[in-house]
Amino acid sequence: MIELYFWPMACSLASRIALMEAGIDARYHMVHLWTKKVLEDDGDFRDVAPKGAVPVLVLENGERLTESAAVLQYIADLKPELGLAPAPGHPDRYRLQEWLSFIGTEIHKGFLFPTFWYKDDASLVKPRARIGQTLSVPSAHLADREFLVGNRFTVADAHLAWALLLLRAAGIDVAQWPPLAAYLGRIQTRPQVKAAIGTEMQLWKSIAA
Amino acid sequence: MIELYFWPMACSLASRIALMEAGIDARYHMVHLWTKKVLEDDGDFRDVAPKGAVPVLVLENGERLTESAAVLQYIADLKPELGLAPAPGHPDRYRLQEWLSFIGTEIHKGFLFPTFWYKDDASLVKPRARIGQTLSVPSAHLADREFLVGNRFTVADAHLAWALLLLRAAGIDVAQWPPLAAYLGRIQTRPQVKAAIGTEMQLWKSIAA
């Protein structure tokens, strides 16, 4: 059985959404990202993944795959009939990779990561000054589209929906970009997306309490 | 003919290396990343690419593809017989995607980007504190391997070689990680890599002069 190491509401949420949308049963291991402990057995997460970052997907053969862009494509390709990623070689597959990279570099690493990890104001002046320009890109793209790639839900939508949820928590009012706010609302009505977010919000609150 | 918008020694260098290793003739357009001008006609680069970032690959059908992770895979897949990326669906393809993501998020966006773009010391304290841990990951991986993925040169090596070159320019002495220094030396002996870097270094000096 596939396994996923995650921290509630971290970017591994996108991988959980992908697994649930794919209908893949998985074993979930909660990791405390700050202490690098695996919660179920107090084990050292660095023994699982030297990077100390989530997501970590444990494949059926026991190998471990990291990085959302890779994990999300791997999960999508387990159920090609669902179209969670365009088929390899299809022109849209490169569009999926383009969005996964943009979300991972510009939104996540360029803004969300310093906001939640670095926290100090000095580190955040420049990222805050850039986030509006960054978000204008998916906002313009989604003004007349339902999904990021093609005309169906893909793992790129799982990734962006996670990022938009976190932007709210980072003090960015997504309502400034009506296409993004509408998109997030639409994506959140999907039963598996709603269930995945609900599970992790509950876990998050249980830790924060 | 395929076209590439680039800025000398920016991450688009990896795409130039990929094109040259693939033996693909391309038309190259130099962009001034700071002024957002296309140098050959003083045109507005934002009209080409609203993101204002390189690389931008103009495909044979006129569409424009951005983000190194997508552009590099696209170029590799144009010449599948060369193995610049493992075949789609092969387990190693996800390893390639994992490295492209790691280089793009952790090394480029997490360290090189703030170093060259933000520049101020306050923005750089935290990224500088992290870069050693980040580089220990590819260093450990390359201690007993010639290439990042499988046993041949791939576009992930083009990406990492670019990042390591820039680390030197960013004041990080790669010699602290002997496997990385040895790897960069090996990759730079490849004729196409050497030619690509030579071309961009010359352009870079002509601008800086």
CSV table of C-alpha atoms in Angstrom, one decimal:
chain,number,residue,atom,x,y,z
A,1,MET,CA,0.0,0.0,0.0
A,2,ILE,CA,1.2,3.5,-0.9
A,3,GLU,CA,2.1,5.7,2.0
A,4,LEU,CA,2.3,9.5,2.4
A,5,TYR,CA,4.2,11.4,5.0
A,6,PHE,CA,2.5,14.7,5.6
A,7,TRP,CA,2.1,17.7,7.9
A,8,PRO,CA,-1.5,19.1,8.1
A,9,MET,CA,-2.2,21.9,5.7
A,10,ALA,CA,1.4,21.8,4.3
A,11,CYS,CA,1.9,21.3,0.6
A,12,SER,CA,1.5,17.5,1.1
A,13,LEU,CA,-2.2,18.3,1.2
A,14,ALA,CA,-2.1,18.5,-2.5
A,15,SER,CA,-0.8,14.9,-2.6
A,16,ARG,CA,-3.6,13.8,-0.3
A,17,ILE,CA,-6.2,15.4,-2.6
A,18,ALA,CA,-4.6,13.7,-5.5
A,19,LEU,CA,-4.7,10.3,-3.8
A,20,MET,CA,-8.3,10.8,-2.8
A,21,GLU,CA,-9.4,12.0,-6.2
A,22,ALA,CA,-7.6,9.0,-7.7
A,23,GLY,CA,-9.5,6.7,-5.3
A,24,ILE,CA,-6.2,5.3,-4.0
A,25,ASP,CA,-6.2,3.9,-0.5
A,26,ALA,CA,-3.0,5.0,1.3
A,27,ARG,CA,-1.5,4.9,4.7
A,28,TYR,CA,-0.9,8.4,6.1
A,29,HIS,CA,2.0,9.3,8.5
A,30,MET,CA,1.8,12.6,10.2
A,31,VAL,CA,5.2,14.4,10.6
A,32,HIS,CA,5.9,17.4,12.8
A,33,LEU,CA,7.8,19.6,10.4
A,34,TRP,CA,9.4,21.7,13.0
A,35,THR,CA,10.7,19.0,15.3
A,36,LYS,CA,11.2,16.5,12.4
A,37,LYS,CA,9.5,13.8,14.3
A,38,VAL,CA,7.1,11.1,12.9
A,39,LEU,CA,4.2,11.4,15.3
A,40,GLU,CA,3.1,7.8,15.5
A,41,ASP,CA,6.4,6.4,16.8
A,42,ASP,CA,8.4,9.5,17.7
A,43,GLY,CA,10.8,8.4,15.0
A,44,ASP,CA,13.3,10.8,13.3
A,45,PHE,CA,11.7,12.0,10.0
A,46,ARG,CA,15.2,12.6,8.6
A,47,ASP,CA,15.7,8.8,8.6
A,48,VAL,CA,12.7,8.6,6.3
A,49,ALA,CA,13.7,11.6,4.2
A,50,PRO,CA,17.0,13.3,4.6
A,51,LYS,CA,15.5,16.6,3.2
A,52,GLY,CA,13.1,16.7,6.1
A,53,ALA,CA,10.4,18.0,3.9
A,54,VAL,CA,6.9,16.7,2.9
A,55,PRO,CA,5.4,15.2,0.8
A,56,VAL,CA,7.2,11.9,0.9
A,57,LEU,CA,5.4,9.2,-1.0
A,58,VAL,CA,6.4,5.6,-0.2
A,59,LEU,CA,5.8,3.6,-3.4
A,60,GLU,CA,4.7,0.0,-3.6
A,61,ASN,CA,8.3,-1.1,-4.0
A,62,GLY,CA,9.4,0.8,-0.9
A,63,GLU,CA,11.2,3.6,-2.7
A,64,ARG,CA,10.5,7.1,-1.6
A,65,LEU,CA,9.6,9.9,-3.9
A,66,THR,CA,9.7,13.5,-2.8
A,67,GLU,CA,8.8,17.0,-4.3
A,68,SER,CA,5.2,17.8,-5.0
A,69,ALA,CA,5.7,18.1,-8.8
A,70,ALA,CA,7.0,14.5,-9.0
A,71,VAL,CA,4.7,13.0,-6.4
A,72,LEU,CA,1.6,14.6,-8.0
A,73,GLN,CA,2.5,13.3,-11.5
A,74,TYR,CA,3.3,9.9,-10.1
A,75,ILE,CA,-0.1,9.6,-8.4
A,76,ALA,CA,-2.0,10.9,-11.5
A,77,ASP,CA,-0.2,8.3,-13.7
A,78,LEU,CA,-1.3,5.4,-11.4
A,79,LYS,CA,-4.9,6.0,-12.7
A,80,PRO,CA,-4.4,7.3,-16.3
A,81,GLU,CA,-8.1,6.7,-17.0
A,82,LEU,CA,-9.1,9.5,-14.6
A,83,GLY,CA,-7.2,12.2,-16.4
A,84,LEU,CA,-5.7,13.7,-13.3
A,85,ALA,CA,-2.7,14.5,-15.6
A,86,PRO,CA,-2.8,14.7,-19.4
A,87,ALA,CA,-1.1,11.6,-20.9
A,88,PRO,CA,2.7,11.8,-21.2
A,89,GLY,CA,3.6,13.2,-24.5
A,90,HIS,CA,0.4,15.2,-24.9
A,91,PRO,CA,1.1,18.9,-25.3
A,92,ASP,CA,-1.0,19.6,-22.2
A,93,ARG,CA,1.4,17.5,-20.1
A,94,TYR,CA,4.0,20.2,-20.4
A,95,ARG,CA,1.3,22.8,-19.4
A,96,LEU,CA,0.7,20.7,-16.3
A,97,GLN,CA,4.5,20.7,-15.6
A,98,GLU,CA,4.6,24.5,-16.2
A,99,TRP,CA,1.9,25.1,-13.6
A,100,LEU,CA,3.4,22.7,-11.1
A,101,SER,CA,6.7,24.5,-11.4
A,102,PHE,CA,5.1,28.0,-11.2
A,103,ILE,CA,3.1,27.1,-8.1
A,104,GLY,CA,6.1,25.4,-6.5
A,105,THR,CA,8.7,28.1,-7.2
A,106,GLU,CA,6.8,31.4,-7.3
A,107,ILE,CA,3.9,30.9,-4.9
A,108,HIS,CA,5.2,28.3,-2.5
A,109,LYS,CA,8.9,28.8,-2.3
A,110,GLY,CA,8.8,32.5,-3.3
A,111,PHE,CA,6.1,33.6,-0.8
A,112,LEU,CA,4.4,30.9,1.4
A,113,PHE,CA,7.7,29.4,2.5
A,114,PRO,CA,9.3,32.6,3.8
A,115,THR,CA,6.0,33.7,5.3
A,116,PHE,CA,5.5,30.6,7.4
A,117,TRP,CA,9.1,29.5,7.8
A,118,TYR,CA,11.2,32.6,8.1
A,119,LYS,CA,8.4,34.8,9.6
A,120,ASP,CA,10.5,37.8,10.4
A,121,ASP,CA,9.4,41.1,8.7
A,122,ALA,CA,12.8,41.8,7.2
A,123,SER,CA,12.7,38.5,5.2
A,124,LEU,CA,9.2,39.2,4.0
A,125,VAL,CA,9.4,42.7,2.5
A,126,LYS,CA,10.5,41.6,-0.9
A,127,PRO,CA,8.3,38.5,-1.2
A,128,ARG,CA,5.2,40.5,-0.1
A,129,ALA,CA,6.0,43.1,-2.8
A,130,ARG,CA,6.0,40.4,-5.5
A,131,ILE,CA,3.0,38.3,-4.6
A,132,GLY,CA,0.5,40.5,-6.4
A,133,GLN,CA,2.3,40.2,-9.7
A,134,THR,CA,2.7,36.5,-9.2
A,135,LEU,CA,-1.0,35.9,-8.5
A,136,SER,CA,-2.0,38.0,-11.5
A,137,VAL,CA,-0.7,35.1,-13.7
A,138,PRO,CA,-3.1,32.4,-12.7
A,139,SER,CA,-5.9,34.9,-12.2
A,140,ALA,CA,-5.7,36.0,-15.8
A,141,HIS,CA,-5.5,32.4,-16.9
A,142,LEU,CA,-8.5,31.4,-14.9
A,143,ALA,CA,-10.7,34.3,-15.9
A,144,ASP,CA,-12.3,32.3,-18.6
A,145,ARG,CA,-11.3,28.7,-17.7
A,146,GLU,CA,-12.7,26.3,-15.1
A,147,PHE,CA,-9.4,24.4,-14.5
A,148,LEU,CA,-5.7,25.2,-15.0
A,149,VAL,CA,-5.0,22.6,-17.7
A,150,GLY,CA,-7.5,21.4,-20.4
A,151,ASN,CA,-11.1,21.2,-19.3
A,152,ARG,CA,-10.9,18.8,-16.3
A,153,PHE,CA,-9.6,18.7,-12.8
A,154,THR,CA,-5.9,17.8,-12.7
A,155,VAL,CA,-3.3,17.5,-9.9
A,156,ALA,CA,-2.2,21.1,-10.9
A,157,ASP,CA,-5.6,22.2,-9.5
A,158,ALA,CA,-4.9,20.2,-6.3
A,159,HIS,CA,-1.6,22.1,-6.0
A,160,LEU,CA,-3.0,25.6,-6.7
A,161,ALA,CA,-6.1,25.1,-4.5
A,162,TRP,CA,-3.7,24.2,-1.6
A,163,ALA,CA,-1.6,27.3,-2.3
A,164,LEU,CA,-4.7,29.6,-2.4
A,165,LEU,CA,-5.9,28.2,0.9
A,166,LEU,CA,-2.6,29.0,2.5
A,167,LEU,CA,-2.5,32.5,1.0
A,168,ARG,CA,-5.6,33.2,3.0
A,169,ALA,CA,-3.8,32.0,6.2
A,170,ALA,CA,-0.8,34.1,5.1
A,171,GLY,CA,-2.9,37.3,5.2
A,172,ILE,CA,-3.4,37.6,1.5
A,173,ASP,CA,-7.1,38.2,0.6
A,174,VAL,CA,-7.6,36.1,-2.5
A,175,ALA,CA,-10.8,38.1,-3.1
A,176,GLN,CA,-8.6,40.7,-4.6
A,177,TRP,CA,-8.4,38.4,-7.6
A,178,PRO,CA,-12.1,37.4,-8.3
A,179,PRO,CA,-11.1,34.7,-10.8
A,180,LEU,CA,-8.9,33.0,-8.1
A,181,ALA,CA,-11.6,33.4,-5.4
A,182,ALA,CA,-14.2,31.9,-7.7
A,183,TYR,CA,-11.9,29.1,-8.7
A,184,LEU,CA,-11.0,28.2,-5.1
A,185,GLY,CA,-14.7,28.1,-4.3
A,186,ARG,CA,-15.4,25.8,-7.2
A,187,ILE,CA,-12.6,23.4,-6.4
A,188,GLN,CA,-13.6,23.2,-2.8
A,189,THR,CA,-17.0,21.9,-3.7
A,190,ARG,CA,-15.5,18.7,-5.0
A,191,PRO,CA,-16.3,16.0,-2.5
A,192,GLN,CA,-12.8,14.6,-2.3
A,193,VAL,CA,-11.2,18.0,-2.0
A,194,LYS,CA,-13.6,19.0,0.7
A,195,ALA,CA,-12.9,15.7,2.6
A,196,ALA,CA,-9.1,16.0,2.3
A,197,ILE,CA,-9.1,19.6,3.5
A,198,GLY,CA,-11.6,18.7,6.3
A,199,THR,CA,-9.3,15.9,7.5
A,200,GLU,CA,-6.2,18.1,7.6
A,201,MET,CA,-8.0,21.1,9.2
A,202,GLN,CA,-9.2,18.8,12.0
A,203,LEU,CA,-5.7,17.4,12.5
A,204,TRP,CA,-4.2,20.9,12.4
A,205,LYS,CA,-6.6,22.2,15.1
A,206,SER,CA,-5.9,19.1,17.2
A,207,ILE,CA,-2.2,20.0,17.2
A,208,ALA,CA,-2.7,23.7,17.6
A,209,ALA,CA,-5.1,23.2,20.5
B,1,MET,CA,12.4,26.8,-35.8
B,2,ILE,CA,12.3,26.7,-32.1
B,3,GLU,CA,13.2,29.9,-30.3
B,4,LEU,CA,14.5,30.6,-26.8
B,5,TYR,CA,14.3,33.8,-24.9
B,6,PHE,CA,17.2,34.0,-22.4
B,7,TRP,CA,19.2,36.3,-20.2
B,8,PRO,CA,23.0,35.4,-20.1
B,9,MET,CA,23.8,33.1,-17.2
B,10,ALA,CA,20.2,33.0,-16.0
B,11,CYS,CA,18.5,29.7,-15.5
B,12,SER,CA,17.7,29.8,-19.2
B,13,LEU,CA,21.3,28.6,-19.7
B,14,ALA,CA,20.0,25.1,-18.7
B,15,SER,CA,17.6,25.2,-21.7
B,16,ARG,CA,20.4,26.4,-24.0
B,17,ILE,CA,22.5,23.4,-22.8
B,18,ALA,CA,19.6,21.1,-23.4
B,19,LEU,CA,19.0,22.4,-26.9
B,20,MET,CA,22.7,22.1,-27.8
B,21,GLU,CA,23.0,18.6,-26.3
B,22,ALA,CA,19.9,17.6,-28.3
B,23,GLY,CA,21.5,19.0,-31.5
B,24,ILE,CA,18.5,21.3,-32.0
B,25,ASP,CA,19.0,24.5,-34.0
B,26,ALA,CA,17.2,27.3,-32.3
B,27,ARG,CA,16.9,31.0,-32.6
B,28,TYR,CA,18.0,32.8,-29.4
B,29,HIS,CA,16.5,36.1,-28.2
B,30,MET,CA,18.4,38.0,-25.5
B,31,VAL,CA,16.2,39.7,-23.0
B,32,HIS,CA,17.3,42.2,-20.4
B,33,LEU,CA,15.7,40.8,-17.3
B,34,TRP,CA,15.8,44.0,-15.3
B,35,THR,CA,14.4,46.3,-17.9
B,36,LYS,CA,12.2,43.6,-19.5
B,37,LYS,CA,13.4,44.6,-22.9
B,38,VAL,CA,14.0,42.3,-25.8
B,39,LEU,CA,17.4,43.5,-26.9
B,40,GLU,CA,17.2,42.9,-30.7
B,41,ASP,CA,14.2,45.3,-31.2
B,42,ASP,CA,13.8,47.0,-27.9
B,43,GLY,CA,10.4,45.3,-27.6
B,44,ASP,CA,8.6,44.7,-24.3
B,45,PHE,CA,9.4,41.3,-23.0
B,46,ARG,CA,6.0,41.3,-21.1
B,47,ASP,CA,4.3,41.1,-24.5
B,48,VAL,CA,6.1,37.9,-25.1
B,49,ALA,CA,5.7,36.5,-21.6
B,50,PRO,CA,3.5,38.3,-19.0
B,51,LYS,CA,5.5,36.6,-16.3
B,52,GLY,CA,8.6,38.5,-17.5
B,53,ALA,CA,10.8,35.5,-16.6
B,54,VAL,CA,13.1,33.3,-18.7
B,55,PRO,CA,13.3,30.7,-20.1
B,56,VAL,CA,10.5,31.2,-22.7
B,57,LEU,CA,10.5,28.5,-25.4
B,58,VAL,CA,8.6,29.3,-28.6
B,59,LEU,CA,7.4,26.0,-30.0
B,60,GLU,CA,7.1,25.1,-33.7
B,61,ASN,CA,3.4,25.9,-33.5
B,62,GLY,CA,4.0,29.4,-32.0
B,63,GLU,CA,2.9,28.5,-28.5
B,64,ARG,CA,5.1,29.7,-25.7
B,65,LEU,CA,6.2,27.4,-22.9
B,66,THR,CA,7.7,28.7,-19.7
B,67,GLU,CA,9.3,27.3,-16.5
B,68,SER,CA,12.6,25.4,-16.7
B,69,ALA,CA,11.1,22.1,-15.4
B,70,ALA,CA,8.6,22.1,-18.3
B,71,VAL,CA,10.9,23.5,-21.0
B,72,LEU,CA,13.7,21.1,-20.2
B,73,GLN,CA,11.4,18.1,-20.4
B,74,TYR,CA,9.9,19.4,-23.6
B,75,ILE,CA,13.3,19.7,-25.3
B,76,ALA,CA,14.4,16.3,-24.0
B,77,ASP,CA,11.3,14.7,-25.4
B,78,LEU,CA,11.9,16.1,-28.9
B,79,LYS,CA,14.9,13.7,-29.2
B,80,PRO,CA,13.8,10.7,-27.2
B,81,GLU,CA,16.6,8.6,-28.7
B,82,LEU,CA,19.2,10.7,-26.9
B,83,GLY,CA,17.9,9.9,-23.4
B,84,LEU,CA,18.1,13.5,-22.2
B,85,ALA,CA,15.1,12.5,-20.1
B,86,PRO,CA,14.1,8.9,-19.2
B,87,ALA,CA,11.0,7.9,-21.2
B,88,PRO,CA,7.7,9.0,-19.8
B,89,GLY,CA,6.3,6.3,-17.6
B,90,HIS,CA,9.8,5.0,-16.7
B,91,PRO,CA,10.4,5.1,-12.9
B,92,ASP,CA,13.4,7.3,-13.5
B,93,ARG,CA,11.2,10.0,-15.2
B,94,TYR,CA,9.8,10.8,-11.7
B,95,ARG,CA,13.3,11.0,-10.4
B,96,LEU,CA,14.1,13.5,-13.1
B,97,GLN,CA,11.0,15.5,-12.1
B,98,GLU,CA,12.0,15.3,-8.4
B,99,TRP,CA,15.5,16.8,-9.2
B,100,LEU,CA,14.1,19.5,-11.5
B,101,SER,CA,11.7,20.5,-8.7
B,102,PHE,CA,14.4,20.4,-6.0
B,103,ILE,CA,16.8,22.5,-8.0
B,104,GLY,CA,14.0,25.0,-9.0
B,105,THR,CA,12.5,25.4,-5.6
B,106,GLU,CA,15.3,24.8,-3.0
B,107,ILE,CA,18.5,26.0,-4.9
B,108,HIS,CA,17.1,28.5,-7.4
B,109,LYS,CA,14.1,30.1,-5.8
B,110,GLY,CA,15.2,29.4,-2.2
B,111,PHE,CA,18.8,30.8,-2.5
B,112,LEU,CA,19.9,32.1,-5.9
B,113,PHE,CA,16.9,34.2,-6.6
B,114,PRO,CA,17.0,36.2,-3.3
B,115,THR,CA,20.7,36.5,-3.7
B,116,PHE,CA,20.7,38.1,-7.1
B,117,TRP,CA,17.2,39.7,-7.1
B,118,TYR,CA,16.7,40.9,-3.6
B,119,LYS,CA,20.3,41.4,-2.7
B,120,ASP,CA,19.8,43.2,0.6
B,121,ASP,CA,21.4,41.5,3.6
B,122,ALA,CA,18.2,41.4,5.6
B,123,SER,CA,16.5,39.2,2.9
B,124,LEU,CA,19.5,36.9,2.7
B,125,VAL,CA,20.2,35.9,6.3
B,126,LYS,CA,17.7,33.0,6.3
B,127,PRO,CA,18.4,31.7,2.8
B,128,ARG,CA,22.2,31.7,3.6
B,129,ALA,CA,21.6,29.8,6.7
B,130,ARG,CA,19.8,27.0,4.7
B,131,ILE,CA,21.9,26.6,1.6
B,132,GLY,CA,24.4,24.2,3.3
B,133,GLN,CA,21.7,21.7,4.2
B,134,THR,CA,20.2,22.1,0.8
B,135,LEU,CA,23.4,21.3,-1.0
B,136,SER,CA,24.1,18.3,1.2
B,137,VAL,CA,21.3,16.5,-0.6
B,138,PRO,CA,22.7,16.5,-4.2
B,139,SER,CA,26.2,16.1,-2.7
B,140,ALA,CA,25.3,12.9,-0.9
B,141,HIS,CA,23.5,11.6,-4.0
B,142,LEU,CA,26.5,12.3,-6.3
B,143,ALA,CA,29.1,10.9,-4.0
B,144,ASP,CA,29.0,7.6,-5.9
B,145,ARG,CA,27.1,8.6,-9.1
B,146,GLU,CA,28.2,10.2,-12.3
B,147,PHE,CA,24.9,11.8,-13.1
B,148,LEU,CA,21.7,12.8,-11.2
B,149,VAL,CA,19.4,10.3,-12.9
B,150,GLY,CA,20.3,6.9,-14.2
B,151,ASN,CA,23.7,6.5,-15.7
B,152,ARG,CA,23.7,9.2,-18.4
B,153,PHE,CA,23.5,12.9,-18.9
B,154,THR,CA,19.9,14.3,-18.6
B,155,VAL,CA,18.4,17.8,-18.5
B,156,ALA,CA,18.5,17.5,-14.7
B,157,ASP,CA,22.3,17.7,-15.0
B,158,ALA,CA,22.0,20.8,-17.2
B,159,HIS,CA,19.8,22.4,-14.5
B,160,LEU,CA,22.1,21.5,-11.6
B,161,ALA,CA,25.3,22.4,-13.5
B,162,TRP,CA,23.8,25.9,-14.1
B,163,ALA,CA,22.8,26.2,-10.4
B,164,LEU,CA,26.3,25.2,-9.2
B,165,LEU,CA,27.9,27.7,-11.6
B,166,LEU,CA,25.7,30.5,-10.1
B,167,LEU,CA,26.4,29.4,-6.6
B,168,ARG,CA,30.1,30.3,-7.2
B,169,ALA,CA,29.0,33.7,-8.4
B,170,ALA,CA,26.8,34.0,-5.3
B,171,GLY,CA,29.8,33.5,-3.0
B,172,ILE,CA,29.2,29.9,-2.2
B,173,ASP,CA,32.4,27.9,-2.6
B,174,VAL,CA,31.2,24.6,-4.1
B,175,ALA,CA,34.6,23.1,-3.1
B,176,GLN,CA,33.0,22.6,0.4
B,177,TRP,CA,31.1,19.7,-1.2
B,178,PRO,CA,33.8,17.7,-3.1
B,179,PRO,CA,31.2,15.5,-4.9
B,180,LEU,CA,29.5,18.6,-6.2
B,181,ALA,CA,32.8,20.2,-7.3
B,182,ALA,CA,33.9,17.0,-9.0
B,183,TYR,CA,30.5,16.7,-10.7
B,184,LEU,CA,30.5,20.3,-12.0
B,185,GLY,CA,34.0,19.7,-13.4
B,186,ARG,CA,32.9,16.6,-15.2
B,187,ILE,CA,29.8,18.1,-16.6
B,188,GLN,CA,31.7,21.2,-17.8
B,189,THR,CA,34.0,19.0,-19.9
B,190,ARG,CA,31.1,18.1,-22.2
B,191,PRO,CA,31.7,19.9,-25.5
B,192,GLN,CA,28.1,21.3,-25.8
B,193,VAL,CA,28.0,22.3,-22.1
B,194,LYS,CA,31.3,24.1,-22.5
B,195,ALA,CA,30.1,25.8,-25.7
B,196,ALA,CA,26.8,26.9,-24.2
B,197,ILE,CA,28.5,28.4,-21.1
B,198,GLY,CA,31.2,30.0,-23.2
B,199,THR,CA,28.6,31.7,-25.4
B,200,GLU,CA,26.7,33.1,-22.4
B,201,MET,CA,29.7,34.2,-20.5
B,202,GLN,CA,30.9,36.2,-23.5
B,203,LEU,CA,27.4,37.8,-23.8
B,204,TRP,CA,27.4,38.5,-20.1
B,205,LYS,CA,30.8,40.2,-20.2
B,206,SER,CA,29.7,42.3,-23.2
B,207,ILE,CA,26.7,43.6,-21.2
B,208,ALA,CA,28.6,44.1,-18.0
B,209,ALA,CA,31.4,46.0,-19.9
